[in-house]
Short mmCIF file of C-alpha atoms in Angstrom, two decimals:
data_model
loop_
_atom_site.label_atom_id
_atom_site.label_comp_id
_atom_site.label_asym_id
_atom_site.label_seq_id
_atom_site.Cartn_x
_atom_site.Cartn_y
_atom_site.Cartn_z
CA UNK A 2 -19.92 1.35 -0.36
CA UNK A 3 -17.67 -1.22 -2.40
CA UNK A 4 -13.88 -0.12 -1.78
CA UNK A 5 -13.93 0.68 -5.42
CA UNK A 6 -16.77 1.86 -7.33
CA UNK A 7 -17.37 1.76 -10.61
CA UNK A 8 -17.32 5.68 -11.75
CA UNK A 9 -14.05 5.72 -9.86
CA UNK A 10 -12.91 4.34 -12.89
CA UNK A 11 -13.52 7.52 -14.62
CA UNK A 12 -10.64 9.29 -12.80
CA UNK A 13 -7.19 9.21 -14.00
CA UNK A 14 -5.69 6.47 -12.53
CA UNK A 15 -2.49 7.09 -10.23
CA UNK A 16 0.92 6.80 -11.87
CA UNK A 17 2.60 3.04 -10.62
CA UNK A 18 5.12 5.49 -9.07
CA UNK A 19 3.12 7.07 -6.47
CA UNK A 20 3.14 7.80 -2.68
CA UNK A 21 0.86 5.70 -1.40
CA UNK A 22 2.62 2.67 -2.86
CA UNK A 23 6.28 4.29 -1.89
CA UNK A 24 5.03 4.79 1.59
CA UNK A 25 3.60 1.82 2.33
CA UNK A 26 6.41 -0.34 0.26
CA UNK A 27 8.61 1.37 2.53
CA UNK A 28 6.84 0.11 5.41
CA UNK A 29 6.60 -3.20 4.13
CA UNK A 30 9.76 -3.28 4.51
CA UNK A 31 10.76 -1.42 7.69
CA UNK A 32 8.24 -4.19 8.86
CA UNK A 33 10.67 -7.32 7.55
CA UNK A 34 13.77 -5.59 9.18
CA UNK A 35 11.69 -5.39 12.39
CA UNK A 36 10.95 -9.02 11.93
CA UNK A 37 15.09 -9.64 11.47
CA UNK A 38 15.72 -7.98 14.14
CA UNK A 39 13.22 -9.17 17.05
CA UNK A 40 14.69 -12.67 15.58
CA UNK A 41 18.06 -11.84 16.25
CA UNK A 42 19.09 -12.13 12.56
CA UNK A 43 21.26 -9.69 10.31
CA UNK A 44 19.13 -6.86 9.65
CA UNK A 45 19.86 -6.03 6.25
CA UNK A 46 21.39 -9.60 5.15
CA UNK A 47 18.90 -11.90 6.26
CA UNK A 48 15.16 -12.87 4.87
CA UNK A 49 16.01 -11.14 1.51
CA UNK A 50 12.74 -12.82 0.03
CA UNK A 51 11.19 -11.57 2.99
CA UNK A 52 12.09 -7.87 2.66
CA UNK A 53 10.91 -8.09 -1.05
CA UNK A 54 7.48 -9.73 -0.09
CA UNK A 55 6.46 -7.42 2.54
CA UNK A 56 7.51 -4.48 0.54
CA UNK A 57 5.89 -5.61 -2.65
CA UNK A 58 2.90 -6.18 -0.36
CA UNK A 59 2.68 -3.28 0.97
CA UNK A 60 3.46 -1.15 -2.77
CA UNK A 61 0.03 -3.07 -4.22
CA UNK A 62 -2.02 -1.95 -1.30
CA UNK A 63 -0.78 1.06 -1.14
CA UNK A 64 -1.30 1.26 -4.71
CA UNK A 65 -5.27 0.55 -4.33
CA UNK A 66 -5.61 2.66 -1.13
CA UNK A 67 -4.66 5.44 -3.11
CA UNK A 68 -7.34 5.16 -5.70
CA UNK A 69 -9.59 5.03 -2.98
CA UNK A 70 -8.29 8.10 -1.53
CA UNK A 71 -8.56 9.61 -4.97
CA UNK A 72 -11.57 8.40 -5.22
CA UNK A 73 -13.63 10.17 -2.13
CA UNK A 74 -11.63 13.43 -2.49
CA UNK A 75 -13.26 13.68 -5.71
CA UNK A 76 -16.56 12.74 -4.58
CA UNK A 77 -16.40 15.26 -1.86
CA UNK A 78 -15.33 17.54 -3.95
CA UNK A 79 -17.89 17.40 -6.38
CA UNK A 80 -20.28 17.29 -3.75
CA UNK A 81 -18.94 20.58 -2.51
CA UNK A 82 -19.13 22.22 -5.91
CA UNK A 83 -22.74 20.83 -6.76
CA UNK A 84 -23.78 22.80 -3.40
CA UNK A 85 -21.52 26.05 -4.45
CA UNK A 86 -23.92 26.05 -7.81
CA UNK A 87 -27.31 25.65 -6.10
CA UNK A 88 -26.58 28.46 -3.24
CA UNK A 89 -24.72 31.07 -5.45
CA UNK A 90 -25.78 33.71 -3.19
CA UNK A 91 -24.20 32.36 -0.21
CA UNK A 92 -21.24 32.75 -2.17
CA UNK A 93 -21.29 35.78 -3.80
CA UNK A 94 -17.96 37.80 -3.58
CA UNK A 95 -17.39 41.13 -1.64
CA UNK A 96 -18.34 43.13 -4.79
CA UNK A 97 -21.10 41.15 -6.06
CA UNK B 181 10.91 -8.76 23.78
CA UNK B 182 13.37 -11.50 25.41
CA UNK B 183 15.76 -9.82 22.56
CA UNK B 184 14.61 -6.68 23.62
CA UNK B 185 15.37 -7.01 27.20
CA UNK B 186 18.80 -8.58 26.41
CA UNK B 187 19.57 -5.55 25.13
CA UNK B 188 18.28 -3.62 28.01
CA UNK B 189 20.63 -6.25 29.87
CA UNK B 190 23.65 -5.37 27.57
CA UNK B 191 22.79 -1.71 28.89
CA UNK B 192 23.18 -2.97 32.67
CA UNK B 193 19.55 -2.07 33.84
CA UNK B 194 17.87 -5.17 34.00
CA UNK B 195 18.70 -8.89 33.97
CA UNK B 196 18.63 -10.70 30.74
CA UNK B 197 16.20 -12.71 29.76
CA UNK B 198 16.88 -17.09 29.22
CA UNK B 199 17.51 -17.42 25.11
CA UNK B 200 14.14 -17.61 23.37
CA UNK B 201 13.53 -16.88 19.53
CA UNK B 202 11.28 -13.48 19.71
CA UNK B 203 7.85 -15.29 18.02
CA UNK B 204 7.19 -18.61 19.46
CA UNK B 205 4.25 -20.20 18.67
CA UNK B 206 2.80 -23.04 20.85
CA UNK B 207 2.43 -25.07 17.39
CA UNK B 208 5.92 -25.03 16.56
CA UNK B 209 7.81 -27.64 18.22
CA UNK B 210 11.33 -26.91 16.95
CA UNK B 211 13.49 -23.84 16.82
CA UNK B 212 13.18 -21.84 13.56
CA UNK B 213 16.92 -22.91 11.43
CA UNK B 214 17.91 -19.80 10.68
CA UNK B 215 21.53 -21.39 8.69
CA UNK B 216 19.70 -23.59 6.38
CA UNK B 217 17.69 -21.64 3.67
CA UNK B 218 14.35 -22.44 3.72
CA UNK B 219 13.77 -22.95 0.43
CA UNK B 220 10.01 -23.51 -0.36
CA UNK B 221 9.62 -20.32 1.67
CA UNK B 222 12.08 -18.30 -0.12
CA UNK B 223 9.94 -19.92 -3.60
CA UNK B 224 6.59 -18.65 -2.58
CA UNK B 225 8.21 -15.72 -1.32
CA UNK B 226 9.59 -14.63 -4.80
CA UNK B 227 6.54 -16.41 -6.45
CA UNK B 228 4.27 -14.13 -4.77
CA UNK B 229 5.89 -10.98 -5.00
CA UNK B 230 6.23 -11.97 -9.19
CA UNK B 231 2.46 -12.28 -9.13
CA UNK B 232 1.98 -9.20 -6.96
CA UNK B 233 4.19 -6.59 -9.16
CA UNK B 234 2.65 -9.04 -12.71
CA UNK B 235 -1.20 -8.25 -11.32
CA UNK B 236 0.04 -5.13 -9.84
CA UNK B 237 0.77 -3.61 -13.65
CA UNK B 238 -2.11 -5.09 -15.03
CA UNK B 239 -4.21 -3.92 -13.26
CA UNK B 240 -2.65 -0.03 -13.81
CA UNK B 241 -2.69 -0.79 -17.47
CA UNK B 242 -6.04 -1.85 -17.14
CA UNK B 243 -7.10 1.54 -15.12
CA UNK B 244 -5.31 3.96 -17.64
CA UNK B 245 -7.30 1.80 -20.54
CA UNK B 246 -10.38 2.49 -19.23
CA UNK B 247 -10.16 5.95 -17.88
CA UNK B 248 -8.83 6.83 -21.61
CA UNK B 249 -12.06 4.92 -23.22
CA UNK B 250 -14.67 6.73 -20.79
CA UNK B 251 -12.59 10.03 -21.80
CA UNK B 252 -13.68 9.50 -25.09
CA UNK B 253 -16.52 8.32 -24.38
CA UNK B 254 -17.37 11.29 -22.41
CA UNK B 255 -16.33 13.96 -25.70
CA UNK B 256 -15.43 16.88 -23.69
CA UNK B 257 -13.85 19.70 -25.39
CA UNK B 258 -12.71 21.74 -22.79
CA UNK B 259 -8.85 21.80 -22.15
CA UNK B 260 -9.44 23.66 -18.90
CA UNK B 261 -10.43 20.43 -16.63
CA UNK B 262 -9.76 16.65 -16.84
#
């Protein structure tokens, strides 16, 4: 499967403010202060441009990832409902 | 790890290792200048973040476009689902 198909495009699109790009933005960075560090420079101070690379890095993949993810929980989901309306008796409630 | 077991030296356990920058590559004949700014790095570094976040929106824009066109597209009056 392509990492984005094209009816994935029918589902709302994440908000730019979303967790997948926080988290891995977040790591992006965590992963530039590692690099300061292991270097034996300033944590915080040093490789400014370097913090903000990674972490912009890592908020666009995160960003795509998450469509993705969006992407086959819907699918599945669909799936799951398709089967729901072809076996309604197997899912008859207690009543019915 | 030599920084990493200097600091396990600083602790007492183990003896510290001889001074060595962290990633040294066989290709890289001198030792990284970590006073002087590196200043095409620090460039492409902001250059390609700009282009990142600049594609990065885009491309949102673009989604939210499109998922409102194939919405109307699509013509369905219900208010109970998406």
């Amino acid at each position: 499967m392509a990492f984005l198909p094209d009816e994935s495009r029918s589902l709302p699109p994440p908000p730019l403010l979303n967790k997948g790009s926080v988290w891995l933005g977040f790591v992006g960075w965590l992963s530039a202060l590692a690099d300061n560090a292991f270097n034996q420079r300033p944590v915080l101070r040093a490789g400014v441009h370097r913090q903000i690379l990674l972490a912009s890095l890592g908020y666009f993949v995160g960003y795509h990832l998450l469509k993705r993810t969006e992407y086959v929980h819907a699918k599945v989901d669909r799936e799951m409902f398709e089967y729901v309306r072809h076996h309604p008796l197997d899912f008859q409630t207690a009543t019915g | 790890m030599a920084a990493g077991l200097r600091a396990v030296g600083r602790w007492g356990l183990t003896a510290a290792a001889p001074s060595l920058a962290f990633t040294r590559s066989a290709f890289v004949v001198n030792k990284p200048n970590n006073a002087q700014p590196n200043w095409m790095g620090v460039g492409l570094a902001f250059g390609t973040s700009a282009a990142l976040w600049a594609f990065l929106i885009k491309q949102h824009n673009d989604d939210v476009m499109e998922y409102e066109r194939r919405k109307q597209e699509r013509g369905h009056k219900c208010t109970g689902c998406s």
